[in-house]
Amino acid sequence: MFKKPFHTKARAPLRSSSGRHLIQESKELFPAAWEQVEQAENNSSSECDSVNAEGPMPDKLQAAKFTSHIGDRGEIFYSEVGDPLWLKVEAVAGGAAMLIPTVYTLWKFPMLLPVLWTTSLVIPKLIGGADLMVPGLLIPREGLPDLKKGALVAICCPGNAAAQAVGVLNLDTHGLHSVAGAKGKAVLITHTYMDHLWGSGSKQPLPTIEFAGAADLVRIGDDSDDNNSDNEHDLDGEEQRPSDDKQSVSATLELATDEGPPSSLTDSVAEAVAPDEMDELLMNSLRQIMATVLDAAHATELLPINASTIYSTYMVPSAPRGRELDIKKSSHKKLAKFLKVAEKHGLIKLKDIRGELHIKSFNWAHKDMAEFTPYVIGSAKKEKLNDGEAGRLVAVPGQDGSELDMIRVIELLKPSSALAPLFDDVNAQTDTGYFSRQQARTVLEDYIKGRRLVDAQNPRMVKLDHRLCDGLLTKEEYSKLSSYPRDKLQARLQERMTLYTQVVLPGGPTPVKIGNPPCAEIVCEKKMGNKAITRVSGLEPYGIDPSILAKELRTACASSTTVDAIPGKKNAQMVLVQGHHIATLTKLLEQHRLPARLISAVDKSGRAKAKKAANN
């Protein structure tokens, strides 16, 4: 969840009532840890430090709402020194939010959660974003603790009981140690040591916590006979393995982890599919839209329909529940080839209009349509999680009816040296030295009223004194004007003040900078003859990940996308997509909470001129 940077709002002290509620909730969920605190308080010679004596949930906490890079939302509770101690993540499908301790808390209270063990070879994979697979578990001789699916667990390595990851159990552990060759996800990882949540605190290094029973561990399927000395080896290192057994180590490591967290909610349910299976998914999605949203009663007036529109607007949302369409994973590789196969099959008829492929008509009388039964379409807001997703703590943006915060731009004004005496005369000051437009208007009104400059004959006019002339008039106007309309004087004041802007992201405001904020630039131009390419740059100031945008764009446009560095600019990237996709890119950026005023679109492909000439 925290493999990549996450957005947070400003931290604020937690209210006393909320703090008491959290303490009570933690006592109900983790009674063993609070029993340790009570024992420490009763022991006059307790060696516990002040944090332990205060309990797993301190009285004074700071709270900050967060949104992860994959859309998970919740609240983080920080200690007074800035370490994230607890995490409360909103659950999908109307479920209750889950309270999760971070590694900082688990290092203070190692027995807070049940512990599962894995090898040190697996830990870097977990830190990199993988989930823990069943083959990666190390089983104590007495077996795993009897835990149910959905339980919180800590992940540790032999020889050190300090938690290196926290996650949600994806299966029941009863009898698992006796199942040879067991596969699948064991733990869905939520937070790890050295991820970005850990990095938002003091970045405390991993401590060493001794635990007597950590050495007697075996892999799943190993012989559990205590007399078999072959099984009594240290799985924490690689040096005890034969040098010619490196392939088995790599194979075990591949089985032990599930590479990488998804970059979006749909990735978390996507599975590797064979090309022929993706071909069938594409064909079924086409039949689905013909049987539902584009049936004979509704599609006739829409025809002909652009091929890209059919794919991104109709087919992709009509994929079966829990499945994701990707034309690149099919045997066709390109949308045009798939549609030509569908045309040869007799489902549709195609037509080329000004160089772009369109669907001219649908054959609703085809025998496939008579045999086809529409299926239930997956919904990110309503569908239940399947076995591979259960317990993953994800939140769908806006599922409670509210929208995520939009990126906002705050305009601030600063008086120039010529206007400074005017502001000083009315003692106009702010903590930051910047004024909003309304505050600037109020300053001028106060000055006009304080100097009694309103024209008695015409209240709309303001008599000009030396301060107003010096600050707001040009040299030519200085000797010609003795009064000026009040509304135009207000407009001129704000024109003469220096403009500063501050961009407010969902994670908090950025530093104030002079001038207007940079726009995300979308440019479409011709490349290699008559082909067009669309590129977008300037995403970094607004926290938009170019790689995530490229994946979304590839699905929405059914076109190839790439992410390239921008020459001459450090740490700046641009996303390129084949074809003319200005409108699609603009819509995607708005879905990433970027307002239209911060998007600049330029069409250099000549497409607009060609359309105008064709219409004439």
XYZ file of C-alpha atoms in Angstrom:
616
model
C 0.000 0.000 0.000
C 2.889 2.363 0.739
C 5.395 1.175 -1.849
C 5.072 4.568 -3.563
C 4.624 8.064 -2.059
C 1.167 8.736 -0.664
C -0.754 11.990 -0.269
C -1.614 13.237 3.218
C -3.468 16.231 4.532
C -1.947 18.401 7.227
C -1.501 16.713 10.603
C -3.734 17.941 13.414
C -3.901 17.046 17.118
C -6.424 14.290 17.762
C -9.449 15.344 19.794
C -9.690 13.954 23.321
C -12.936 12.121 22.578
C -11.450 10.514 19.460
C -8.349 9.568 21.432
C -10.393 7.867 24.147
C -12.356 5.976 21.497
C -9.113 4.761 19.857
C -7.683 3.632 23.193
C -10.849 1.680 23.948
C -10.832 0.135 20.473
C -7.173 -0.907 20.807
C -7.871 -2.460 24.228
C -10.664 -4.548 22.724
C -8.612 -5.627 19.699
C -5.234 -6.124 21.394
C -5.826 -6.995 25.060
C -2.488 -8.815 25.485
C -0.457 -5.647 24.897
C -2.465 -3.696 27.463
C -1.981 -6.500 29.973
C 1.771 -5.988 29.585
C 1.314 -2.292 30.359
C -0.697 -3.053 33.495
C 1.969 -5.509 34.653
C 4.658 -2.898 34.055
C 2.728 -0.328 36.084
C 2.333 -2.800 38.949
C 6.036 -3.622 38.922
C 7.889 -0.827 40.682
C 11.162 -1.932 39.127
C 9.801 -1.970 35.609
C 12.390 -1.544 32.890
C 9.845 -0.387 30.311
C 10.505 2.961 28.759
C 8.061 5.837 28.865
C 6.392 4.909 25.611
C 5.701 1.358 26.749
C 4.379 2.610 30.077
C 2.064 4.903 28.173
C 0.603 1.953 26.294
C 0.337 1.008 22.621
C -2.037 3.952 22.027
C -0.566 7.147 23.584
C -2.880 9.878 24.846
C -1.448 12.594 22.618
C -1.565 11.766 18.919
C -1.644 13.683 15.667
C -3.953 12.508 12.896
C -3.607 12.944 9.145
C -5.894 11.622 6.405
C -4.117 9.907 3.519
C -4.704 8.600 0.022
C -2.297 5.976 -1.318
C -1.080 5.720 -4.910
C -3.634 2.954 -5.594
C -6.574 4.873 -4.116
C -6.659 3.395 -0.616
C -7.846 5.967 1.928
C -7.733 6.223 5.670
C -6.084 7.973 8.596
C -2.583 7.794 10.079
C -1.946 8.485 13.765
C 1.473 9.952 14.577
C 3.270 10.237 17.903
C 4.474 13.560 19.306
C 7.913 12.923 17.789
C 6.396 12.254 14.365
C 6.497 8.450 14.140
C 3.439 6.774 12.538
C 2.106 4.429 15.233
C -1.268 3.341 13.953
C -3.142 3.149 10.679
C -6.887 3.122 10.124
C -7.861 2.123 6.604
C -11.311 2.450 5.118
C -12.733 -0.862 3.926
C -14.600 -1.549 0.694
C -18.215 -2.633 0.315
C -19.340 -0.725 3.403
C -17.239 -2.809 5.806
C -15.794 -1.461 9.017
C -12.456 0.342 8.966
C -9.532 -1.702 10.299
C -7.107 -0.463 12.965
C -3.569 -1.601 12.125
C -0.359 -1.086 14.146
C 2.743 0.036 12.266
C 6.201 -1.486 12.679
C 7.087 1.351 15.076
C 4.354 0.144 17.472
C 5.185 -3.535 16.955
C 8.820 -2.900 17.851
C 7.624 -1.539 21.213
C 5.088 -4.346 21.691
C 6.331 -7.429 19.772
C 3.469 -9.644 20.973
C 0.755 -7.253 19.798
C -0.032 -9.422 16.723
C 0.354 -13.128 15.904
C 3.681 -13.747 14.169
C 4.321 -15.588 10.909
C 7.895 -16.352 9.873
C 9.679 -16.158 6.542
C 13.279 -16.166 5.316
C 15.473 -13.101 4.987
C 15.554 -13.723 1.218
C 11.846 -12.949 1.003
C 11.883 -9.699 2.999
C 13.335 -7.494 0.183
C 10.523 -8.736 -2.059
C 7.922 -7.739 0.539
C 9.535 -4.319 0.913
C 9.362 -4.011 -2.869
C 5.587 -4.486 -2.752
C 5.003 -8.228 -3.037
C 2.480 -10.252 -1.065
C 3.735 -13.246 0.983
C 2.960 -16.564 -0.694
C 2.379 -19.886 1.093
C 5.709 -21.454 -0.048
C 7.526 -18.568 1.636
C 6.223 -19.425 5.122
C 8.437 -21.050 7.750
C 6.438 -23.328 10.045
C 7.276 -23.898 13.744
C 7.518 -27.580 14.756
C 4.316 -27.239 16.746
C 2.568 -25.767 13.697
C 1.164 -22.369 12.819
C -1.103 -20.498 15.233
C -4.768 -21.258 14.546
C -5.836 -18.089 12.742
C -8.799 -17.273 10.537
C -8.784 -15.572 7.194
C -8.780 -11.770 7.612
C -6.693 -11.725 10.814
C -3.872 -9.203 11.171
C -0.389 -10.752 11.401
C 3.207 -9.568 11.735
C 5.957 -10.966 9.490
C 9.353 -11.703 11.087
C 12.610 -13.486 10.250
C 14.276 -16.263 12.294
C 16.562 -14.868 14.956
C 14.746 -11.522 15.252
C 11.184 -11.025 16.477
C 11.102 -7.406 15.252
C 8.271 -7.141 12.722
C 9.359 -6.315 9.195
C 5.891 -6.310 7.641
C 2.218 -6.182 8.622
C -0.573 -7.746 6.615
C -3.937 -9.465 6.451
C -4.151 -13.261 6.411
C -5.610 -14.524 3.145
C -6.476 -18.066 4.310
C -7.155 -20.158 7.401
C -3.947 -21.547 8.907
C -5.492 -24.669 10.459
C -3.714 -27.739 9.066
C -1.727 -25.698 6.547
C 1.650 -26.973 7.787
C 0.808 -30.532 6.758
C -0.164 -29.706 3.161
C 2.782 -30.417 0.882
C 3.031 -28.255 -2.233
C 0.500 -25.686 -0.990
C 0.367 -22.539 -3.112
C -1.371 -19.191 -3.198
C -1.200 -15.946 -1.267
C -0.765 -16.387 2.458
C -0.634 -12.745 3.588
C -1.751 -9.594 1.773
C 0.898 -7.074 2.830
C -0.320 -3.674 4.016
C 2.829 -2.006 5.395
C 6.526 -2.873 5.622
C 9.723 -1.694 7.191
C 11.449 0.807 4.810
C 8.283 1.669 2.863
C 7.053 5.268 2.524
C 4.896 5.063 5.667
C 7.969 4.046 7.668
C 9.859 6.846 5.898
C 7.324 9.453 7.056
C 8.583 8.936 10.635
C 12.039 9.039 12.183
C 13.263 6.190 9.929
C 14.303 4.127 12.914
C 16.519 1.175 11.894
C 15.332 -2.370 12.459
C 15.943 -3.355 16.105
C 16.953 -6.829 17.290
C 14.375 -8.547 19.502
C 15.234 -12.006 20.794
C 12.652 -14.768 20.620
C 13.445 -18.235 21.881
C 11.193 -20.231 19.573
C 12.278 -18.619 16.309
C 15.045 -21.071 15.419
C 12.988 -24.284 15.225
C 11.309 -23.612 11.888
C 10.702 -25.630 8.715
C 9.136 -24.977 5.333
C 5.671 -26.172 4.443
C 5.793 -29.824 3.375
C 9.109 -30.558 5.157
C 9.298 -33.698 7.328
C 8.264 -32.739 10.844
C 10.126 -35.626 12.531
C 12.321 -34.081 15.201
C 14.890 -36.887 14.753
C 15.500 -35.959 11.105
C 18.586 -33.800 11.303
C 18.346 -32.858 7.636
C 15.506 -30.514 8.451
C 17.268 -28.776 11.303
C 19.027 -26.061 9.344
C 19.073 -22.283 9.541
C 16.798 -20.822 6.866
C 17.829 -17.267 7.601
C 20.875 -17.302 5.341
C 21.996 -18.568 1.990
C 25.502 -19.621 2.984
C 24.408 -23.045 4.305
C 22.922 -24.036 0.942
C 25.133 -25.919 -1.520
C 26.631 -23.673 -4.169
C 25.095 -25.781 -6.930
C 21.590 -25.276 -5.522
C 21.139 -21.641 -6.576
C 18.378 -22.529 -9.007
C 16.278 -24.041 -6.222
C 16.785 -20.907 -4.138
C 15.547 -18.728 -7.012
C 12.608 -21.032 -7.667
C 11.623 -20.965 -4.000
C 11.896 -17.171 -3.948
C 9.628 -16.859 -6.972
C 7.035 -19.057 -5.290
C 7.395 -17.232 -1.980
C 6.356 -13.816 -3.206
C 3.828 -12.297 -5.521
C 5.670 -9.510 -7.311
C 4.640 -5.924 -6.743
C 1.515 -4.182 -5.586
C -1.009 -3.100 -8.185
C -0.831 0.459 -9.482
C -4.626 0.635 -9.404
C -7.588 -1.244 -8.030
C -8.069 -3.182 -11.249
C -4.479 -4.421 -11.143
C -5.082 -6.058 -7.768
C -7.567 -8.478 -9.328
C -5.902 -8.920 -12.702
C -4.388 -12.314 -13.352
C -2.042 -13.484 -16.058
C -4.118 -14.844 -18.916
C -3.186 -16.707 -22.063
C -3.670 -14.909 -25.416
C -6.480 -17.256 -26.481
C -8.273 -16.618 -23.168
C -7.980 -12.841 -23.684
C -9.324 -13.315 -27.232
C -12.412 -14.989 -25.769
C -12.794 -12.229 -23.157
C -12.715 -9.589 -25.891
C -15.283 -11.435 -27.989
C -17.576 -11.951 -24.992
C -17.339 -8.254 -24.099
C -18.358 -7.364 -27.648
C -21.333 -9.729 -27.408
C -22.164 -8.283 -23.984
C -22.443 -4.698 -25.220
C -24.463 -5.856 -28.248
C -26.893 -7.608 -25.888
C -27.153 -4.725 -23.377
C -26.027 -1.111 -23.846
C -25.760 -1.196 -27.661
C -28.753 -3.337 -28.523
C -30.946 -2.723 -31.555
C -33.145 -0.268 -29.670
C -30.316 2.043 -28.598
C -27.325 1.713 -30.941
C -28.885 2.588 -34.306
C -28.832 6.335 -33.753
C -25.187 6.184 -32.553
C -23.799 4.406 -35.613
C -21.207 4.656 -37.051
C -19.105 4.525 -33.845
C -15.371 5.085 -33.634
C -13.459 1.868 -32.862
C -11.531 3.411 -29.961
C -14.787 4.655 -28.440
C -16.302 1.173 -28.662
C -13.312 -0.306 -26.837
C -12.689 2.281 -24.094
C -16.256 3.461 -23.426
C -18.206 0.224 -23.866
C -16.070 -2.940 -23.971
C -13.613 -2.243 -21.115
C -16.364 -1.415 -18.559
C -18.297 -4.478 -19.756
C -15.604 -6.988 -18.828
C -16.733 -9.914 -16.650
C -16.551 -9.414 -12.896
C -12.975 -9.570 -11.630
C -11.432 -9.548 -15.147
C -9.644 -6.797 -17.047
C -9.465 -6.381 -20.814
C -6.099 -5.668 -22.399
C -5.853 -5.846 -26.171
C -2.054 -6.097 -25.895
C -2.357 -9.437 -24.067
C -4.458 -10.967 -26.828
C -3.190 -12.700 -29.937
C -4.432 -9.727 -32.009
C -2.224 -7.124 -30.238
C -4.132 -4.332 -32.004
C -7.778 -3.312 -31.770
C -8.162 -3.069 -35.550
C -7.105 -6.697 -36.019
C -9.577 -7.896 -33.381
C -12.448 -5.958 -34.958
C -11.605 -7.377 -38.388
C -11.780 -10.883 -36.891
C -15.179 -9.983 -35.400
C -16.273 -8.684 -38.822
C -15.134 -11.921 -40.497
C -17.094 -13.819 -37.867
C -20.187 -11.848 -38.902
C -20.891 -9.871 -35.712
C -20.124 -6.401 -37.060
C -19.400 -4.434 -40.221
C -16.542 -1.944 -40.390
C -16.031 1.270 -42.334
C -13.028 3.554 -42.744
C -13.965 7.217 -42.268
C -11.209 9.766 -42.938
C -8.514 7.280 -42.024
C -10.157 6.073 -38.786
C -11.854 2.725 -38.281
C -15.563 2.835 -37.358
C -18.204 0.191 -36.687
C -20.872 0.689 -39.337
C -23.432 -1.825 -38.033
C -24.029 -4.695 -35.604
C -25.536 -8.060 -36.561
C -27.915 -8.678 -33.666
C -29.452 -11.607 -35.600
C -26.182 -13.575 -35.514
C -26.485 -17.073 -34.073
C -23.947 -16.207 -31.352
C -26.308 -13.562 -30.002
C -29.168 -16.057 -29.804
C -27.002 -18.401 -27.702
C -25.296 -15.683 -25.622
C -26.498 -14.965 -22.058
C -25.444 -11.578 -20.631
C -23.347 -11.832 -17.478
C -23.025 -9.623 -14.401
C -20.571 -6.791 -14.980
C -17.963 -6.167 -12.271
C -18.295 -2.951 -10.259
C -15.452 -1.509 -8.169
C -18.014 -0.044 -5.789
C -20.342 -2.997 -5.296
C -18.630 -6.272 -6.160
C -17.422 -8.539 -3.401
C -13.755 -9.381 -3.188
C -12.698 -12.765 -4.500
C -10.343 -15.071 -2.623
C -7.278 -13.403 -4.077
C -8.438 -9.966 -2.925
C -10.038 -10.691 0.442
C -8.541 -8.625 3.176
C -6.742 -6.177 0.902
C -7.414 -2.782 2.380
C -8.505 -0.677 -0.562
C -10.993 2.138 -0.780
C -12.873 3.210 -3.882
C -12.677 7.003 -4.340
C -16.018 8.585 -3.673
C -17.707 5.352 -2.584
C -19.372 7.210 0.295
C -20.828 9.764 -2.090
C -18.093 12.324 -1.582
C -15.440 13.218 -4.144
C -11.733 13.346 -3.482
C -10.299 16.801 -2.985
C -9.545 18.545 -6.262
C -6.175 20.151 -6.812
C -6.686 23.835 -6.051
C -4.737 26.981 -6.885
C -4.748 29.807 -4.339
C -3.952 33.253 -5.766
C -2.018 35.569 -3.474
C -1.047 39.203 -4.044
C 1.877 41.197 -2.721
C 2.075 45.012 -2.913
C 4.836 46.436 -5.081
C 7.241 49.071 -3.774
C 5.039 51.811 -5.266
C 1.976 50.472 -3.428
C 3.717 49.760 -0.107
C 3.101 53.314 1.318
C -0.633 52.955 0.600
C -0.800 49.674 2.551
C 1.332 51.132 5.375
C -1.026 54.088 5.768
C -3.910 51.787 6.719
C -1.597 49.454 8.688
C -2.507 46.511 6.405
C -0.510 43.461 7.442
C -0.787 39.684 7.255
C 1.242 36.923 8.879
C 2.635 35.770 5.543
C 2.967 39.135 3.802
C 0.524 37.983 1.089
C -3.013 39.218 0.533
C -6.004 37.544 -1.049
C -7.925 39.465 -3.682
C -10.693 40.202 -1.197
C -8.190 41.469 1.362
C -6.647 43.745 -1.273
C -10.084 45.173 -2.074
C -10.701 45.800 1.625
C -7.370 47.645 1.973
C -8.255 50.027 -0.851
C -11.774 50.606 0.491
C -10.362 51.380 3.950
C -7.895 53.833 2.436
C -10.599 55.605 0.404
C -12.948 55.894 3.391
C -10.188 56.896 5.814
C -9.025 59.736 3.531
C -12.615 60.697 2.587
C -11.859 60.414 -1.115
C -15.365 59.433 -2.248
C -16.805 62.054 -4.619
C -19.880 63.548 -2.906
C -21.539 64.249 -6.272
C -20.928 60.760 -7.660
C -20.163 57.976 -5.113
C -18.899 55.767 -7.959
C -15.962 58.129 -8.449
C -12.900 58.384 -6.204
C -10.791 61.511 -5.882
C -7.122 60.761 -6.472
C -4.477 61.804 -3.937
C -0.705 61.471 -4.203
C -0.667 57.870 -2.872
C -3.201 56.628 -5.434
C -1.502 58.553 -8.232
C 1.959 57.194 -7.404
C 0.784 53.625 -7.077
C -1.923 53.233 -9.706
C -1.571 55.822 -12.481
C 0.803 56.021 -15.417
C 2.959 59.099 -16.015
C 0.603 60.319 -18.765
C -2.449 59.968 -16.495
C -0.792 61.625 -13.500
C -1.432 65.204 -14.670
C -4.682 64.539 -16.540
C -6.900 62.716 -14.019
C -8.271 64.020 -10.742
C -10.802 61.234 -10.132
C -11.292 57.665 -11.234
C -14.145 55.077 -11.140
C -14.006 52.985 -7.986
C -14.388 49.582 -9.733
C -11.648 50.359 -12.245
C -9.425 51.548 -9.421
C -9.908 48.204 -7.679
C -9.034 46.312 -10.872
C -5.941 48.443 -11.409
C -4.773 47.837 -7.831
C -4.833 44.076 -8.317
C -3.111 44.407 -11.698
C -0.272 46.407 -10.113
C 0.237 43.962 -7.239
C 2.614 41.026 -7.770
C 0.824 37.707 -8.290
C 1.910 34.628 -6.331
C 0.217 31.233 -6.393
C 0.102 28.215 -4.121
C -0.983 24.781 -5.392
C -2.919 22.741 -2.807
C -2.612 19.001 -3.449
C -4.664 16.341 -1.609
C -1.579 15.699 0.530
C -1.155 19.354 1.530
C -0.112 22.730 0.093
C 3.064 23.290 -1.913
C 5.410 26.292 -1.427
C 4.230 29.692 -2.634
C 5.745 30.668 -5.999
C 5.650 33.843 -8.047
C 3.419 33.921 -11.124
C 0.860 31.446 -12.395
C 1.418 27.718 -11.761
C 2.711 25.586 -14.654
C 0.108 23.789 -16.740
C 0.117 20.142 -17.701
C 0.796 20.414 -21.430
C -0.940 18.157 -23.950
C 0.427 18.372 -27.496
C -0.733 16.349 -30.500
C 1.446 16.461 -33.614
C 2.190 14.460 -36.740
C 5.023 11.970 -36.788
C 6.246 9.677 -39.544
C 4.017 10.779 -42.357
C 0.324 10.930 -41.584
C 0.457 9.306 -38.120
C -0.259 11.381 -35.026
C 1.210 11.117 -31.555
C -0.058 12.776 -28.372
C 2.213 13.637 -25.475
C 1.615 15.111 -22.031
C 4.203 16.652 -19.708
C 4.287 18.747 -16.543
C 2.695 16.080 -14.311
C 5.245 16.063 -11.465
C 4.156 19.332 -9.739
C 0.702 17.831 -9.219
C 1.740 14.412 -7.867
C 0.536 12.481 -10.946
C 2.630 9.367 -11.612
C 3.466 9.228 -15.367
C 3.685 5.407 -15.332
C 0.196 5.066 -13.823
C -1.222 7.585 -16.310
C 0.433 5.686 -19.175
C -1.230 2.413 -18.113
C -4.657 4.080 -17.812
C -4.151 5.744 -21.186
C -3.151 2.453 -22.819
C -6.426 0.889 -21.649
C -8.601 3.894 -22.484
C -7.196 4.439 -25.991
C -6.225 0.863 -26.936
C -2.931 2.318 -28.162
C 0.741 1.915 -27.303
C 2.115 4.257 -24.632
C 5.631 5.058 -23.444
C 7.159 7.133 -20.654
C 10.284 9.092 -21.642
C 12.550 11.581 -19.894
C 12.227 15.186 -21.056
C 15.568 16.338 -22.513
C 17.145 19.175 -20.559
C 14.856 18.828 -17.542
C 15.940 16.948 -14.433
C 13.490 14.405 -12.972
C 10.845 15.314 -15.557
C 9.009 12.779 -17.712
C 6.429 12.826 -20.474
C 3.851 10.251 -21.514
C 3.410 9.527 -25.232
C 0.504 7.693 -26.856
C -0.047 6.836 -30.496
C -2.962 8.615 -32.114
C -4.999 11.759 -31.546
C -6.152 11.552 -27.908
C -6.347 15.111 -26.561
C -9.916 14.684 -25.283
C -9.159 11.339 -23.595
C -6.023 12.702 -21.930
C -7.882 15.759 -20.696
C -10.582 13.572 -19.159
C -7.998 11.325 -17.468
C -6.173 14.313 -15.971
C -9.466 15.628 -14.599
C -10.046 12.191 -13.027
C -6.667 12.701 -11.329
C -8.228 15.838 -9.754
C -6.419 18.299 -12.029
C -8.778 21.230 -12.843
C -9.269 22.290 -16.456
C -7.538 25.641 -15.884
C -4.273 23.781 -15.249
C -4.440 21.795 -18.506
C -3.079 23.259 -21.734
C -3.947 21.446 -24.981
C -2.452 22.234 -28.399
C -3.356 20.378 -31.603
C -0.536 20.557 -34.158
C -1.667 17.521 -36.127
C -3.793 19.500 -38.587
C -6.798 17.336 -37.785
C -9.052 20.302 -36.970
C -8.257 21.969 -40.294
C -8.893 18.739 -42.179
C -12.303 18.313 -40.538
C -13.227 21.918 -41.274
C -12.210 21.509 -44.922
C -14.180 18.251 -45.180
C -17.301 19.904 -43.760
C -17.017 22.784 -46.218
